[in-house]
PDB file of C-alpha atoms in Angstrom:
ATOM      1  CA  GLU O   5       5.416 -16.994  -4.295  1.00 82.00           C
ATOM      2  CA  GLY O   6       7.399 -14.086  -5.544  1.00 94.00           C
ATOM      3  CA  GLN O   7       9.362 -11.284  -3.909  1.00 97.00           C
ATOM      4  CA  VAL O   8      10.526  -7.811  -4.578  1.00 98.00           C
ATOM      5  CA  VAL O   9      13.617  -6.084  -3.159  1.00 98.00           C
ATOM      6  CA  GLU O  10      14.212  -2.283  -3.136  1.00 98.00           C
ATOM      7  CA  SER O  11      17.421  -0.346  -3.275  1.00 98.00           C
ATOM      8  CA  GLY O  12      18.889   3.018  -3.963  1.00 98.00           C
ATOM      9  CA  GLY O  13      17.682   4.978  -0.975  1.00 97.00           C
ATOM     10  CA  GLY O  14      19.860   7.329   1.054  1.00 97.00           C
ATOM     11  CA  LEU O  15      20.340  10.900   2.283  1.00 98.00           C
ATOM     12  CA  VAL O  16      19.909  13.678  -0.172  1.00 98.00           C
ATOM     13  CA  GLN O  17      19.842  17.425   0.028  1.00 98.00           C
ATOM     14  CA  PRO O  18      16.648  19.320  -0.854  1.00 98.00           C
ATOM     15  CA  GLY O  19      16.528  19.835  -4.618  1.00 98.00           C
ATOM     16  CA  GLY O  20      18.504  16.723  -5.293  1.00 98.00           C
ATOM     17  CA  SER O  21      17.792  13.565  -7.070  1.00 98.00           C
ATOM     18  CA  LEU O  22      17.754   9.788  -6.380  1.00 98.00           C
ATOM     19  CA  ARG O  23      16.887   6.717  -8.444  1.00 98.00           C
ATOM     20  CA  LEU O  24      15.163   3.826  -6.639  1.00 98.00           C
ATOM     21  CA  SER O  25      15.206   0.271  -7.978  1.00 98.00           C
ATOM     22  CA  CYS O  26      13.080  -2.699  -7.307  1.00 98.00           C
ATOM     23  CA  ALA O  27      14.241  -6.144  -8.304  1.00 98.00           C
ATOM     24  CA  ALA O  28      11.501  -8.760  -8.703  1.00 98.00           C
ATOM     25  CA  SER O  29      11.773 -12.534  -8.696  1.00 98.00           C
ATOM     26  CA  GLY O  30       9.601 -15.598  -8.481  1.00 97.00           C
ATOM     27  CA  PHE O  31       6.883 -14.369 -10.739  1.00 96.00           C
ATOM     28  CA  SER O  32       6.250 -13.301 -14.254  1.00 96.00           C
ATOM     29  CA  PHE O  33       7.193  -9.532 -13.749  1.00 97.00           C
ATOM     30  CA  SER O  34       6.073  -8.508 -17.147  1.00 97.00           C
ATOM     31  CA  SER O  35       2.568  -9.629 -16.549  1.00 96.00           C
ATOM     32  CA  TYR O  36       1.819  -7.328 -13.643  1.00 96.00           C
ATOM     33  CA  TRP O  37       1.174  -3.667 -12.859  1.00 96.00           C
ATOM     34  CA  MET O  38       3.673  -2.405 -10.372  1.00 97.00           C
ATOM     35  CA  ARG O  39       3.407   0.350  -7.879  1.00 96.00           C
ATOM     36  CA  TRP O  40       5.478   2.524  -5.536  1.00 98.00           C
ATOM     37  CA  VAL O  41       4.121   3.291  -2.170  1.00 98.00           C
ATOM     38  CA  ARG O  42       5.720   5.527   0.469  1.00 98.00           C
ATOM     39  CA  GLN O  43       5.402   5.933   4.295  1.00 97.00           C
ATOM     40  CA  ALA O  44       6.688   9.017   6.090  1.00 97.00           C
ATOM     41  CA  PRO O  45       8.309   8.362   9.506  1.00 95.00           C
ATOM     42  CA  GLY O  46       5.505   7.524  11.913  1.00 93.00           C
ATOM     43  CA  LYS O  47       2.805   8.082   9.333  1.00 95.00           C
ATOM     44  CA  GLY O  48       0.354   6.116   7.127  1.00 95.00           C
ATOM     45  CA  LEU O  49       0.777   4.541   3.691  1.00 96.00           C
ATOM     46  CA  GLU O  50       0.691   6.761   0.541  1.00 96.00           C
ATOM     47  CA  TRP O  51       0.496   5.486  -3.023  1.00 95.00           C
ATOM     48  CA  VAL O  52       3.082   7.322  -5.211  1.00 97.00           C
ATOM     49  CA  ALA O  53       3.036   5.846  -8.826  1.00 97.00           C
ATOM     50  CA  ASN O  54       1.791   3.023 -11.038  1.00 94.00           C
ATOM     51  CA  ILE O  55       3.098   1.568 -14.204  1.00 97.00           C
ATOM     52  CA  LYS O  56       1.351  -0.945 -16.559  1.00 96.00           C
ATOM     53  CA  GLU O  57       2.750  -4.261 -17.466  1.00 96.00           C
ATOM     54  CA  ASP O  58       4.362  -2.922 -20.753  1.00 96.00           C
ATOM     55  CA  GLY O  59       5.109   0.527 -19.399  1.00 96.00           C
ATOM     56  CA  SER O  60       2.491   2.174 -21.601  1.00 97.00           C
ATOM     57  CA  GLN O  61       0.548   3.695 -18.860  1.00 96.00           C
ATOM     58  CA  LYS O  62       1.834   5.609 -15.812  1.00 96.00           C
ATOM     59  CA  GLN O  63      -0.078   7.407 -13.006  1.00 94.00           C
ATOM     60  CA  TYR O  64       1.225   9.551 -10.209  1.00 96.00           C
ATOM     61  CA  VAL O  65      -0.070  11.142  -6.981  1.00 94.00           C
ATOM     62  CA  ASP O  66      -0.464  14.881  -7.415  1.00 94.00           C
ATOM     63  CA  SER O  67       2.320  15.795  -5.013  1.00 96.00           C
ATOM     64  CA  VAL O  68       5.040  14.156  -7.233  1.00 97.00           C
ATOM     65  CA  LYS O  69       3.730  14.861 -10.776  1.00 97.00           C
ATOM     66  CA  GLY O  70       6.478  16.504 -12.805  1.00 97.00           C
ATOM     67  CA  ARG O  71       9.246  15.575 -10.265  1.00 98.00           C
ATOM     68  CA  PHE O  72       9.009  11.738 -10.134  1.00 98.00           C
ATOM     69  CA  THR O  73       9.196   9.250 -13.059  1.00 98.00           C
ATOM     70  CA  ILE O  74       8.310   5.546 -12.790  1.00 98.00           C
ATOM     71  CA  SER O  75       9.770   3.155 -15.217  1.00 98.00           C
ATOM     72  CA  ARG O  76      10.401  -0.548 -15.699  1.00 98.00           C
ATOM     73  CA  ASP O  77      12.747  -2.914 -17.508  1.00 98.00           C
ATOM     74  CA  ASN O  78      10.956  -6.209 -18.205  1.00 98.00           C
ATOM     75  CA  THR O  79      14.205  -7.830 -19.546  1.00 98.00           C
ATOM     76  CA  LYS O  80      15.709  -7.273 -16.144  1.00 98.00           C
ATOM     77  CA  ASN O  81      12.592  -7.822 -14.002  1.00 98.00           C
ATOM     78  CA  SER O  82      13.137  -4.403 -12.492  1.00 98.00           C
ATOM     79  CA  LEU O  83      11.041  -1.419 -11.525  1.00 98.00           C
ATOM     80  CA  TYR O  84      12.484   2.147 -11.026  1.00 98.00           C
ATOM     81  CA  LEU O  85      11.543   5.427  -9.535  1.00 98.00           C
ATOM     82  CA  GLN O  86      13.523   8.467 -10.635  1.00 98.00           C
ATOM     83  CA  MET O  87      12.978  11.307  -8.119  1.00 98.00           C
ATOM     84  CA  ASN O  88      14.033  14.744  -8.883  1.00 98.00           C
ATOM     85  CA  SER O  89      13.665  18.111  -7.135  1.00 98.00           C
ATOM     86  CA  LEU O  90      13.332  16.315  -3.853  1.00 98.00           C
ATOM     87  CA  ARG O  91      11.693  18.056  -0.871  1.00 98.00           C
ATOM     88  CA  ALA O  92      11.762  17.387   2.827  1.00 98.00           C
ATOM     89  CA  GLU O  93       8.191  16.094   2.682  1.00 97.00           C
ATOM     90  CA  ASP O  94       9.456  13.314   0.249  1.00 98.00           C
ATOM     91  CA  THR O  95      11.214  11.703   3.307  1.00 98.00           C
ATOM     92  CA  GLY O  96      10.054   8.180   3.973  1.00 98.00           C
ATOM     93  CA  LEU O  97      10.360   4.502   3.288  1.00 98.00           C
ATOM     94  CA  TYR O  98       9.642   3.768  -0.323  1.00 98.00           C
ATOM     95  CA  SER O  99       8.261   0.319  -1.223  1.00 98.00           C
ATOM     96  CA  CYS O 100       7.434  -1.362  -4.424  1.00 98.00           C
ATOM     97  CA  ALA O 101       4.353  -3.642  -4.644  1.00 97.00           C
ATOM     98  CA  ARG O 102       2.751  -5.867  -7.117  1.00 97.00           C
ATOM     99  CA  GLU O 103      -0.872  -5.466  -8.128  1.00 94.00           C
ATOM    100  CA  ARG O 104      -2.483  -8.627  -8.479  1.00 88.00           C
ATOM    101  CA  GLY O 105      -4.504  -8.767 -11.614  1.00 82.00           C
ATOM    102  CA  GLY O 106      -8.313  -8.883 -11.444  1.00 81.00           C
ATOM    103  CA  ASP O 107      -9.004  -7.495  -8.085  1.00 83.00           C
ATOM    104  CA  GLY O 108      -6.501  -4.708  -7.738  1.00 85.00           C
ATOM    105  CA  ALA O 109      -5.054  -5.740  -4.398  1.00 92.00           C
ATOM    106  CA  PHE O 110      -1.315  -5.266  -3.591  1.00 94.00           C
ATOM    107  CA  ASP O 111      -0.280  -8.792  -2.792  1.00 95.00           C
ATOM    108  CA  ILE O 112       3.476  -8.695  -2.809  1.00 97.00           C
ATOM    109  CA  TRP O 113       5.383  -5.855  -1.043  1.00 97.00           C
ATOM    110  CA  GLY O 114       9.046  -5.229  -0.493  1.00 97.00           C
ATOM    111  CA  GLN O 115      10.639  -4.117   2.736  1.00 96.00           C
ATOM    112  CA  GLY O 116      11.286  -0.645   1.375  1.00 97.00           C
ATOM    113  CA  THR O 117      14.388   1.604   1.043  1.00 98.00           C
ATOM    114  CA  LEU O 118      14.619   4.776   3.098  1.00 98.00           C
ATOM    115  CA  VAL O 119      14.867   8.138   1.506  1.00 98.00           C
ATOM    116  CA  THR O 120      15.832  11.109   3.704  1.00 98.00           C
ATOM    117  CA  VAL O 121      15.791  14.610   2.274  1.00 98.00           C
ATOM    118  CA  SER O 122      17.691  17.117   4.534  1.00 97.00           C
ATOM    119  CA  SER O 123      20.345  19.605   4.515  1.00 95.00           C
TER     120      SER O 123
ATOM    121  CA  ASP F  20     -10.232  12.403  -5.817  1.00 82.00           C
ATOM    122  CA  ILE F  21     -11.841   9.702  -3.482  1.00 89.00           C
ATOM    123  CA  GLN F  22     -11.076  10.199   0.210  1.00 91.00           C
ATOM    124  CA  MET F  23     -11.069   7.333   2.628  1.00 93.00           C
ATOM    125  CA  THR F  24     -11.889   7.980   6.322  1.00 95.00           C
ATOM    126  CA  GLN F  25     -10.948   5.246   8.684  1.00 97.00           C
ATOM    127  CA  SER F  26     -12.080   4.971  12.337  1.00 96.00           C
ATOM    128  CA  PRO F  27     -11.099   4.755  14.955  1.00 97.00           C
ATOM    129  CA  SER F  28      -7.503   5.910  14.680  1.00 97.00           C
ATOM    130  CA  THR F  29      -6.631   3.982  17.765  1.00 97.00           C
ATOM    131  CA  LEU F  30      -8.376   0.989  19.455  1.00 96.00           C
ATOM    132  CA  SER F  31      -7.500  -0.607  22.719  1.00 96.00           C
ATOM    133  CA  ALA F  32      -8.746  -4.093  23.147  1.00 96.00           C
ATOM    134  CA  SER F  33      -7.988  -7.455  24.972  1.00 95.00           C
ATOM    135  CA  VAL F  34      -7.264 -10.922  23.655  1.00 96.00           C
ATOM    136  CA  GLY F  35     -10.505 -12.537  22.690  1.00 96.00           C
ATOM    137  CA  ASP F  36     -12.416  -9.246  21.942  1.00 97.00           C
ATOM    138  CA  ARG F  37     -14.391  -8.798  18.900  1.00 97.00           C
ATOM    139  CA  VAL F  38     -12.976  -5.802  17.042  1.00 97.00           C
ATOM    140  CA  THR F  39     -14.503  -3.671  14.212  1.00 98.00           C
ATOM    141  CA  ILE F  40     -12.713  -1.073  12.172  1.00 98.00           C
ATOM    142  CA  THR F  41     -14.726   1.211   9.714  1.00 98.00           C
ATOM    143  CA  CYS F  42     -13.555   2.715   6.450  1.00 98.00           C
ATOM    144  CA  ARG F  43     -15.858   5.266   4.672  1.00 97.00           C
ATOM    145  CA  ALA F  44     -15.267   6.446   1.063  1.00 95.00           C
ATOM    146  CA  SER F  45     -16.245   9.912   0.000  1.00 94.00           C
ATOM    147  CA  GLN F  46     -18.058   8.391  -3.016  1.00 94.00           C
ATOM    148  CA  SER F  47     -19.059   4.935  -4.084  1.00 94.00           C
ATOM    149  CA  ILE F  48     -16.322   2.510  -4.898  1.00 93.00           C
ATOM    150  CA  SER F  49     -18.525  -0.574  -5.239  1.00 93.00           C
ATOM    151  CA  SER F  50     -16.512  -3.359  -3.734  1.00 94.00           C
ATOM    152  CA  TRP F  51     -12.970  -2.199  -4.766  1.00 94.00           C
ATOM    153  CA  LEU F  52     -11.554  -2.233  -1.345  1.00 95.00           C
ATOM    154  CA  ALA F  53      -8.780  -4.084   0.429  1.00 97.00           C
ATOM    155  CA  TRP F  54      -7.511  -4.293   3.963  1.00 98.00           C
ATOM    156  CA  TYR F  55      -3.913  -4.605   5.025  1.00 98.00           C
ATOM    157  CA  GLN F  56      -2.249  -5.429   8.335  1.00 98.00           C
ATOM    158  CA  GLN F  57       1.148  -3.751   9.116  1.00 97.00           C
ATOM    159  CA  LYS F  58       3.422  -4.537  11.973  1.00 96.00           C
ATOM    160  CA  PRO F  59       6.288  -2.203  13.083  1.00 93.00           C
ATOM    161  CA  GLY F  60       9.310  -2.516  10.673  1.00 92.00           C
ATOM    162  CA  LYS F  61       7.376  -4.847   8.423  1.00 95.00           C
ATOM    163  CA  ALA F  62       5.745  -4.627   4.990  1.00 96.00           C
ATOM    164  CA  PRO F  63       1.992  -4.480   4.850  1.00 97.00           C
ATOM    165  CA  LYS F  64       0.238  -7.864   4.504  1.00 97.00           C
ATOM    166  CA  LEU F  65      -2.998  -8.180   2.395  1.00 97.00           C
ATOM    167  CA  LEU F  66      -5.827  -9.505   4.469  1.00 98.00           C
ATOM    168  CA  ILE F  67      -9.073  -8.842   2.538  1.00 97.00           C
ATOM    169  CA  TYR F  68      -9.630  -7.974  -1.135  1.00 96.00           C
ATOM    170  CA  LYS F  69     -12.723  -7.058  -3.055  1.00 95.00           C
ATOM    171  CA  ALA F  70     -14.250  -5.772   0.366  1.00 96.00           C
ATOM    172  CA  SER F  71     -15.029  -9.313   1.676  1.00 97.00           C
ATOM    173  CA  SER F  72     -12.752 -12.012   0.101  1.00 96.00           C
ATOM    174  CA  LEU F  73     -10.293 -13.469   2.550  1.00 97.00           C
ATOM    175  CA  GLU F  74      -6.682 -13.720   1.083  1.00 96.00           C
ATOM    176  CA  THR F  75      -5.353 -17.186   1.080  1.00 95.00           C
ATOM    177  CA  GLY F  76      -3.505 -18.086   4.318  1.00 96.00           C
ATOM    178  CA  VAL F  77      -5.174 -15.473   6.389  1.00 97.00           C
ATOM    179  CA  PRO F  78      -7.023 -16.680   9.481  1.00 97.00           C
ATOM    180  CA  SER F  79     -10.843 -16.936   9.332  1.00 97.00           C
ATOM    181  CA  ARG F  80     -11.296 -14.730  12.303  1.00 98.00           C
ATOM    182  CA  PHE F  81     -10.744 -11.839   9.872  1.00 98.00           C
ATOM    183  CA  SER F  82     -13.681 -10.775   7.807  1.00 98.00           C
ATOM    184  CA  GLY F  83     -14.673  -7.909   5.709  1.00 98.00           C
ATOM    185  CA  SER F  84     -17.987  -6.566   4.661  1.00 98.00           C
ATOM    186  CA  GLY F  85     -19.646  -3.550   2.883  1.00 97.00           C
ATOM    187  CA  SER F  86     -19.947  -1.940  -0.502  1.00 97.00           C
ATOM    188  CA  GLY F  87     -20.499   1.408  -1.903  1.00 95.00           C
ATOM    189  CA  THR F  88     -19.202   3.908   0.690  1.00 96.00           C
ATOM    190  CA  GLU F  89     -19.085   2.045   3.967  1.00 97.00           C
ATOM    191  CA  PHE F  90     -16.869  -0.918   4.882  1.00 98.00           C
ATOM    192  CA  THR F  91     -15.936  -2.805   7.917  1.00 98.00           C
ATOM    193  CA  LEU F  92     -12.998  -5.029   8.963  1.00 98.00           C
ATOM    194  CA  THR F  93     -13.863  -7.430  11.817  1.00 98.00           C
ATOM    195  CA  ILE F  94     -11.641  -9.580  13.905  1.00 98.00           C
ATOM    196  CA  SER F  95     -13.938 -11.996  15.595  1.00 97.00           C
ATOM    197  CA  SER F  96     -11.621 -12.970  18.488  1.00 97.00           C
ATOM    198  CA  LEU F  97      -8.469 -10.886  18.809  1.00 97.00           C
ATOM    199  CA  GLN F  98      -5.265 -12.868  19.186  1.00 96.00           C
ATOM    200  CA  PRO F  99      -1.807 -11.607  20.339  1.00 94.00           C
ATOM    201  CA  ASP F 100      -0.588 -11.761  16.802  1.00 95.00           C
ATOM    202  CA  ASP F 101      -3.154  -9.276  15.760  1.00 96.00           C
ATOM    203  CA  PHE F 102      -1.862  -6.174  17.526  1.00 94.00           C
ATOM    204  CA  ALA F 103      -0.857  -4.067  14.591  1.00 97.00           C
ATOM    205  CA  THR F 104      -1.979  -1.214  12.339  1.00 97.00           C
ATOM    206  CA  TYR F 105      -4.744  -1.847   9.822  1.00 98.00           C
ATOM    207  CA  TYR F 106      -5.272   0.208   6.575  1.00 98.00           C
ATOM    208  CA  CYS F 107      -7.998   0.151   4.119  1.00 97.00           C
ATOM    209  CA  GLN F 108      -7.346   0.971   0.394  1.00 95.00           C
ATOM    210  CA  GLN F 109      -9.610   1.857  -2.455  1.00 93.00           C
ATOM    211  CA  PHE F 110      -8.685   1.232  -6.047  1.00 86.00           C
ATOM    212  CA  HIS F 111     -10.175   4.115  -8.014  1.00 78.00           C
ATOM    213  CA  TYR F 112      -6.900   6.110  -7.185  1.00 79.00           C
ATOM    214  CA  TRP F 113      -5.253   3.689  -4.767  1.00 84.00           C
ATOM    215  CA  THR F 114      -5.883   6.013  -1.613  1.00 90.00           C
ATOM    216  CA  PHE F 115      -5.260   4.488   1.747  1.00 94.00           C
ATOM    217  CA  GLY F 116      -7.204   5.181   4.927  1.00 95.00           C
ATOM    218  CA  GLN F 117      -5.299   6.925   7.788  1.00 96.00           C
ATOM    219  CA  GLY F 118      -4.827   3.569   9.540  1.00 97.00           C
ATOM    220  CA  THR F 119      -6.152   2.143  12.836  1.00 97.00           C
ATOM    221  CA  LYS F 120      -3.673   1.037  15.444  1.00 97.00           C
ATOM    222  CA  VAL F 121      -4.954  -1.939  17.560  1.00 97.00           C
ATOM    223  CA  GLU F 122      -3.297  -1.834  20.967  1.00 95.00           C
ATOM    224  CA  ILE F 123      -3.338  -4.007  23.975  1.00 88.00           C
ATOM    225  CA  LYS F 124      -5.781  -2.821  26.641  1.00 88.00           C
TER     226      LYS F 124
END
């Protein structure tokens, strides 16, 4: 049974940048698609971005395209989310999740790291 | 984009009740649907995958059904540990439903 642990959240002003990290352990990180999901305070879950096992494919929700970049370092078992031009509506808990191969389900989730965009 | 509409948004029920939550897709997603349970301050937990397959370790009182555009999550006999928020998710573009909060009646 693996786990993922996020870090890098914090308070940032509108227009600022943050880089989130997700450290994976207990499973073969390089064999899985990985995802970022966010949850605004008191709201539901929203998928943010995906990256293929080897980093060759990336997808983003429309609201973050051109501002966020997902990446990974399989040598460090780590996933990243570079967030630029942050807006108030980007505030929320950001979690990384593993997509289990074959059925698409997100079977391992982290506890998340909180991003607050405010002046 | 495929939209997911989950209902109801809130459900009040008692221990022992049979509970059903519905998720409708704006177009067919075959059986590419999962259900998650989330408790306050906790990460979501996978309950059901491929619409009707029970995740290992999840109690058998949880079941999923449906295909195409209409799906249901059923809890056959609600237990105290089941009071939580439930989300459906489709995998054509990973959209989640709005969530259903199951509250104590």
